[in-house]
Amino acid sequence: MTICILGIETSCDETAIGLVADGRTILANTVVSSLELHGPYGGVIPEIAARVHAETIATVLEKSLEEAHLNLDQVDAIAVTQGPGLPGALLIGLAFAKGLSLALKRPLIPVDHLAAHLYAGEMSDPSVVPPYIGLVVSGGHTLLCVVHPDCRYELLGETRDDAVGEAFDKVAKLLGLGYPGGPIIDRLSTEGSRLAVRFPRSHTQKPLDFSFSGLKTAVYQHTEKIKRSDLAHSTQHTEERKETSVADIAASFQEAAVDLLVSRTLRACQRTGIKQIVVGGGVASNQRLRERFSDAAKEGKWRVIFPPPPLCVDNGAMVAGIAFPLLRKGKTAELSVVSDPNLCLTERST
Ligand code: KG4
Ligand code: ZN
């Protein structure tokens, strides 16, 4: 018998609901983003995100059911992101999920957002089974872990400061490129030289940790230097020179960030002897990251799985997907369950 799970995701600025059969088959994956409302502020405003979730979540549910040609009676369980994420935003999704669970008399399954990002790799390629190395690269997190069978996670390393998506967003802001910066830098980098500036690759005390704040500062210092020299040598070609420089800086920054992600991940493979890698989270859409990992995989030592872009961004299908093995393990919750803005994979490792 097919088990159909409805997955609700409201951890940040996407109001998303997915419907997935047996943890694999995506019947619907509706995502509505409040991104354009945050753009003018250069980052997500938590109150706006929560208000938009409250306003739109019922419509997103209707759209999702319509897309799947299902009605609510055909849903067997309700899954929802418990954390990590913005406290107010998480509350809206969880309250909505509890309402559905109560009204439909269906089990409620709380889900870790980061685990769901990695499960997107398993959904996109059924031949991917744990154990594998998970690299989570999002706006709020950057971490490496071993994903063991039975949804167990072993943290290997994490960022000591900014998340990589946050670094993309901050660098884009200081280059005057707009928000969110990741996709803009990704696109602009194709017009620049990644060898133009040799930005530092940060060293961390722990060999599998990440650090991006030094890189961000180096980009800032470099742009300040250019501004000073532009002022000193102002000519009629200044505009042209500045434009080239921004694409070059973007490409060089991206190369340094990607270098760090790829080198740490391959180091994790060497240390654990695990040869399969799943990359999840918004930054997994990055073209250069995909290119660098597929180059590494060409040597035949590793297999790297990237979910397709709609499963890299925050979405409800990944939440519904991972809830299937959790349901089979009996990981359902009472209606008294609370959200946890600081939830991290490691808490489920025992
Ligand atoms: O996973 P996600 O959708 O939300 C969080 O859970 O944080 O990730 C959003 C992050 C943002 O920082 C955004 O700039 C970044 O992912 N991002 C990218 C790309 N697309 C989105 N970063 C680099 N290259 C991209 N193509
Ligand atoms: Zn995310």
XYZ file of C-alpha atoms and ligand atoms in Angstrom:
377
model
C 0.000 0.000 0.000
C 1.316 3.434 -0.958
C 1.946 5.879 1.883
C 1.384 9.516 0.942
C 2.997 12.135 3.191
C 2.378 15.872 3.146
C 5.492 17.911 4.023
C 5.415 21.505 5.280
C 8.480 23.766 5.161
C 8.494 27.307 6.612
C 11.958 27.650 8.185
C 12.933 30.811 6.297
C 11.340 32.807 3.466
C 9.768 29.975 1.439
C 6.248 28.780 2.231
C 6.414 25.286 0.798
C 4.261 22.171 0.786
C 5.074 18.901 -0.966
C 3.268 15.599 -1.369
C 5.417 12.492 -1.716
C 4.501 8.817 -2.095
C 6.637 6.214 -0.312
C 9.443 8.698 0.334
C 10.388 8.833 -3.355
C 7.686 9.824 -5.812
C 7.019 13.562 -5.832
C 3.326 14.196 -6.492
C 3.505 17.950 -5.835
C 6.136 20.455 -4.733
C 4.660 23.948 -4.336
C 6.945 26.768 -3.226
C 5.959 30.404 -2.706
C 8.754 32.761 -1.743
C 8.574 36.147 -0.025
C 12.048 36.928 -1.379
C 11.168 40.122 -3.246
C 9.828 41.655 -0.012
C 13.212 41.120 1.686
C 15.352 42.311 -1.247
C 15.306 46.015 -0.315
C 16.669 45.141 3.174
C 19.526 42.984 1.820
C 18.453 39.991 3.933
C 15.455 38.108 5.290
C 13.345 40.091 7.780
C 11.949 37.478 10.212
C 8.654 39.309 10.946
C 7.886 39.695 7.243
C 8.701 36.031 6.564
C 6.400 34.843 9.381
C 3.544 37.126 8.316
C 3.739 35.926 4.710
C 3.742 32.270 5.868
C 0.560 32.922 7.868
C -1.077 34.685 4.915
C -0.165 32.175 2.204
C 0.121 28.709 3.752
C -3.532 27.726 3.196
C -3.323 28.712 -0.490
C -0.068 26.794 -0.883
C -1.807 23.715 0.557
C -4.667 24.055 -1.936
C -2.239 24.458 -4.852
C -0.205 21.469 -3.755
C -3.267 19.183 -3.462
C -4.472 20.393 -6.848
C -1.081 19.664 -8.449
C -1.123 16.126 -6.989
C -4.808 15.545 -7.841
C -5.400 14.497 -4.243
C -7.700 15.497 -1.440
C -6.734 15.722 2.227
C -8.379 12.373 3.076
C -5.772 10.666 0.901
C -2.905 12.006 3.000
C -1.522 9.411 5.445
C 0.769 11.581 7.597
C 1.761 15.215 8.150
C 5.465 16.097 8.239
C 6.827 19.504 9.178
C 10.185 21.239 9.604
C 10.861 21.457 13.329
C 14.127 23.386 12.919
C 16.634 24.894 12.455
C 15.255 28.186 11.201
C 13.643 31.488 12.122
C 11.590 31.054 15.329
C 8.426 32.862 14.156
C 8.535 31.261 10.708
C 8.905 27.742 12.172
C 5.965 28.346 14.539
C 3.560 29.050 11.671
C 4.424 25.809 9.855
C 4.276 23.712 13.016
C 0.938 25.189 14.155
C -0.535 24.564 10.693
C 0.779 20.977 10.705
C -0.676 20.342 14.162
C -4.059 21.638 12.985
C -4.029 19.262 10.010
C -2.851 16.335 12.124
C -5.600 16.928 14.674
C -8.383 17.487 12.138
C -7.437 14.549 9.898
C -6.359 12.248 12.760
C -3.062 11.568 11.032
C 0.387 11.153 12.644
C 2.621 14.214 12.969
C 6.308 13.821 12.008
C 8.775 16.570 12.972
C 11.717 16.828 10.562
C 15.221 18.305 10.765
C 15.609 20.780 7.884
C 19.288 19.889 7.324
C 18.558 16.160 7.215
C 15.827 16.897 4.672
C 18.301 18.822 2.469
C 20.532 15.742 2.364
C 17.634 13.331 1.860
C 16.870 15.287 -1.343
C 19.936 13.482 -2.791
C 18.407 10.084 -1.973
C 15.096 11.164 -3.499
C 16.706 12.281 -6.727
C 18.702 9.071 -7.169
C 17.271 5.890 -5.612
C 20.636 4.152 -5.945
C 22.023 6.480 -3.246
C 21.852 4.744 0.107
C 23.680 5.542 3.352
C 26.423 5.565 4.403
C 27.537 8.661 2.552
C 29.286 11.949 3.281
C 26.730 14.767 3.522
C 27.762 18.326 2.715
C 25.098 20.855 3.736
C 25.613 24.252 2.098
C 22.841 26.745 2.783
C 22.210 30.304 3.863
C 22.319 29.374 7.539
C 24.556 26.287 7.681
C 27.731 24.757 6.312
C 28.621 21.343 7.650
C 30.046 17.950 6.825
C 28.662 14.745 8.290
C 28.437 11.030 7.773
C 24.872 9.962 7.062
C 24.561 6.450 8.475
C 21.684 4.055 7.786
C 18.548 4.614 9.923
C 18.773 8.431 9.717
C 21.775 8.649 12.070
C 24.171 11.560 11.597
C 27.759 11.978 12.700
C 29.037 15.546 12.535
C 32.554 15.787 11.056
C 32.991 19.544 10.714
C 31.117 22.826 10.442
C 31.704 26.492 9.833
C 33.333 28.457 12.624
C 31.728 31.718 11.469
C 29.568 32.529 8.407
C 27.646 29.925 6.440
C 28.783 29.748 2.809
C 25.433 31.051 1.462
C 25.671 33.932 3.920
C 29.183 34.691 2.609
C 27.855 34.749 -0.995
C 25.048 37.091 0.103
C 27.359 39.424 2.057
C 29.969 39.610 -0.713
C 27.235 40.354 -3.278
C 25.979 43.125 -1.024
C 29.390 44.736 -0.720
C 29.869 44.481 -4.482
C 26.469 46.207 -4.885
C 24.924 43.214 -6.675
C 21.626 42.750 -4.817
C 19.993 39.975 -2.806
C 20.127 36.987 -2.675
C 23.744 37.112 -3.741
C 24.429 33.427 -4.432
C 22.660 33.113 -7.790
C 23.889 36.583 -8.887
C 27.545 35.769 -8.141
C 27.098 32.368 -9.798
C 25.877 34.050 -13.026
C 28.295 36.990 -12.981
C 31.289 34.706 -12.384
C 30.923 33.240 -15.869
C 31.955 36.671 -17.208
C 34.988 37.059 -14.950
C 38.338 35.407 -14.387
C 38.531 33.166 -11.342
C 42.313 33.609 -11.386
C 42.141 37.426 -11.269
C 42.585 37.701 -7.500
C 44.100 35.047 -5.265
C 41.839 35.313 -2.203
C 42.925 33.379 0.916
C 41.728 29.832 1.608
C 41.160 29.961 5.363
C 42.862 27.491 7.658
C 40.893 26.123 10.586
C 42.134 24.412 13.705
C 40.025 21.344 12.997
C 40.819 19.897 9.555
C 37.172 19.379 8.525
C 35.819 22.743 9.703
C 35.148 25.727 7.441
C 35.676 29.461 7.817
C 34.434 32.134 5.421
C 34.764 35.394 7.362
C 38.453 35.914 6.420
C 37.563 35.461 2.751
C 34.730 37.976 3.054
C 37.084 40.493 4.714
C 39.688 39.953 1.976
C 37.055 40.754 -0.689
C 36.105 43.902 1.228
C 39.741 45.014 1.492
C 40.313 44.344 -2.193
C 37.285 46.401 -3.281
C 38.341 49.253 -1.008
C 41.812 49.180 -2.612
C 40.257 49.345 -6.087
C 38.024 52.252 -5.071
C 41.042 54.173 -3.802
C 43.057 53.529 -6.958
C 40.051 54.439 -9.162
C 39.825 57.749 -7.376
C 43.525 58.347 -7.846
C 43.602 57.415 -11.565
C 40.168 58.489 -12.701
C 40.035 58.336 -16.541
C 37.298 58.038 -19.149
C 37.735 54.239 -19.063
C 36.933 54.004 -15.371
C 33.415 52.571 -15.808
C 34.667 49.809 -18.077
C 37.478 48.931 -15.664
C 35.106 48.753 -12.671
C 32.658 46.440 -14.479
C 35.384 43.972 -15.399
C 36.696 44.094 -11.864
C 33.367 43.204 -10.262
C 32.969 40.060 -12.422
C 36.605 39.130 -11.735
C 36.204 39.636 -7.996
C 32.959 37.619 -7.979
C 34.600 34.744 -9.887
C 37.722 34.811 -7.708
C 35.675 34.871 -4.491
C 33.500 32.003 -5.718
C 36.583 29.968 -6.630
C 38.045 30.392 -3.138
C 34.744 29.430 -1.457
C 34.255 26.409 -3.719
C 37.901 25.354 -3.194
C 37.321 25.207 0.533
C 34.098 23.192 0.216
C 35.561 20.665 -2.223
C 38.897 20.194 -0.446
C 37.296 19.642 2.983
C 34.739 17.204 1.558
C 37.336 15.098 -0.240
C 39.424 15.122 2.930
C 36.372 13.764 4.797
C 36.105 10.966 2.213
C 39.774 10.106 2.631
C 39.499 10.044 6.421
C 36.346 7.933 6.592
C 36.925 5.727 3.555
C 33.426 6.624 2.324
C 33.261 7.279 -1.417
C 29.717 8.620 -1.886
C 28.965 12.324 -1.377
C 25.582 14.068 -1.293
C 25.516 17.858 -1.490
C 22.350 19.587 -0.226
C 21.045 23.116 0.429
C 20.620 26.292 -1.616
C 24.324 26.654 -2.545
C 24.227 23.159 -4.095
C 22.700 24.903 -7.142
C 26.036 26.660 -7.738
C 27.406 25.797 -11.177
C 31.083 26.041 -10.274
C 30.619 23.829 -7.199
C 28.910 21.215 -9.374
C 31.657 21.490 -11.986
C 34.484 21.130 -9.459
C 32.899 18.094 -7.794
C 32.185 16.415 -11.115
C 35.830 17.020 -12.138
C 36.932 15.332 -8.910
C 34.514 12.461 -9.532
C 35.937 11.920 -13.043
C 39.017 10.379 -11.465
C 36.675 7.561 -10.452
C 37.482 7.642 -6.743
C 34.263 9.356 -5.660
C 30.616 9.546 -6.579
C 28.967 12.935 -6.053
C 25.199 13.429 -6.036
C 23.559 16.821 -6.446
C 19.757 17.024 -6.200
C 18.138 18.949 -9.091
C 17.816 22.716 -8.299
C 14.095 22.554 -7.232
C 15.162 20.101 -4.514
C 18.189 22.223 -3.479
C 16.153 25.286 -2.473
C 13.920 25.056 0.592
C 10.950 22.873 -0.385
C 8.239 20.678 1.091
C 8.988 17.546 -0.959
C 12.273 16.920 0.883
C 10.388 17.215 4.203
C 7.702 14.770 3.077
C 10.411 12.487 1.663
C 12.533 12.043 4.778
C 9.400 11.638 6.903
C 8.769 8.254 5.242
C 11.730 6.420 6.873
C 11.031 8.333 10.107
C 7.399 7.147 10.094
C 8.545 3.576 9.588
C 10.821 3.997 12.609
C 7.867 5.288 14.657
C 9.332 8.813 14.975
C 5.981 10.530 15.311
C 5.259 13.316 17.806
C 2.538 14.390 20.213
C 0.673 17.636 19.551
C 2.699 19.186 22.389
C 5.890 19.051 20.276
C 7.687 22.412 19.982
C 9.832 23.889 17.222
C 13.591 24.173 17.743
C 15.317 27.061 15.921
C 18.746 25.575 16.797
C 18.085 21.955 15.903
C 21.121 20.323 14.301
C 21.658 16.858 12.875
C 23.956 15.819 15.685
C 21.126 15.822 18.214
C 19.698 12.778 16.474
C 22.995 10.940 16.326
C 22.422 8.701 19.341
O 18.943 26.180 1.635
P 18.485 27.554 1.301
O 17.442 27.708 0.204
O 17.939 28.274 2.586
C 18.500 28.029 3.841
O 18.149 26.978 4.445
O 19.355 28.852 4.238
O 19.796 28.412 0.916
C 19.746 29.773 0.589
C 21.158 30.235 0.256
C 21.269 31.746 0.060
O 22.350 32.217 0.826
C 21.555 31.879 -1.448
O 22.338 33.021 -1.770
C 22.300 30.602 -1.718
O 21.613 29.622 -0.961
N 22.273 30.210 -3.142
C 23.374 30.124 -3.927
C 22.926 29.777 -5.224
N 21.563 29.668 -5.180
C 21.173 29.941 -3.893
N 24.686 30.299 -3.635
C 25.577 30.138 -4.642
N 25.220 29.828 -5.908
C 23.921 29.643 -6.246
N 23.576 29.330 -7.493
Zn 17.535 25.264 3.593
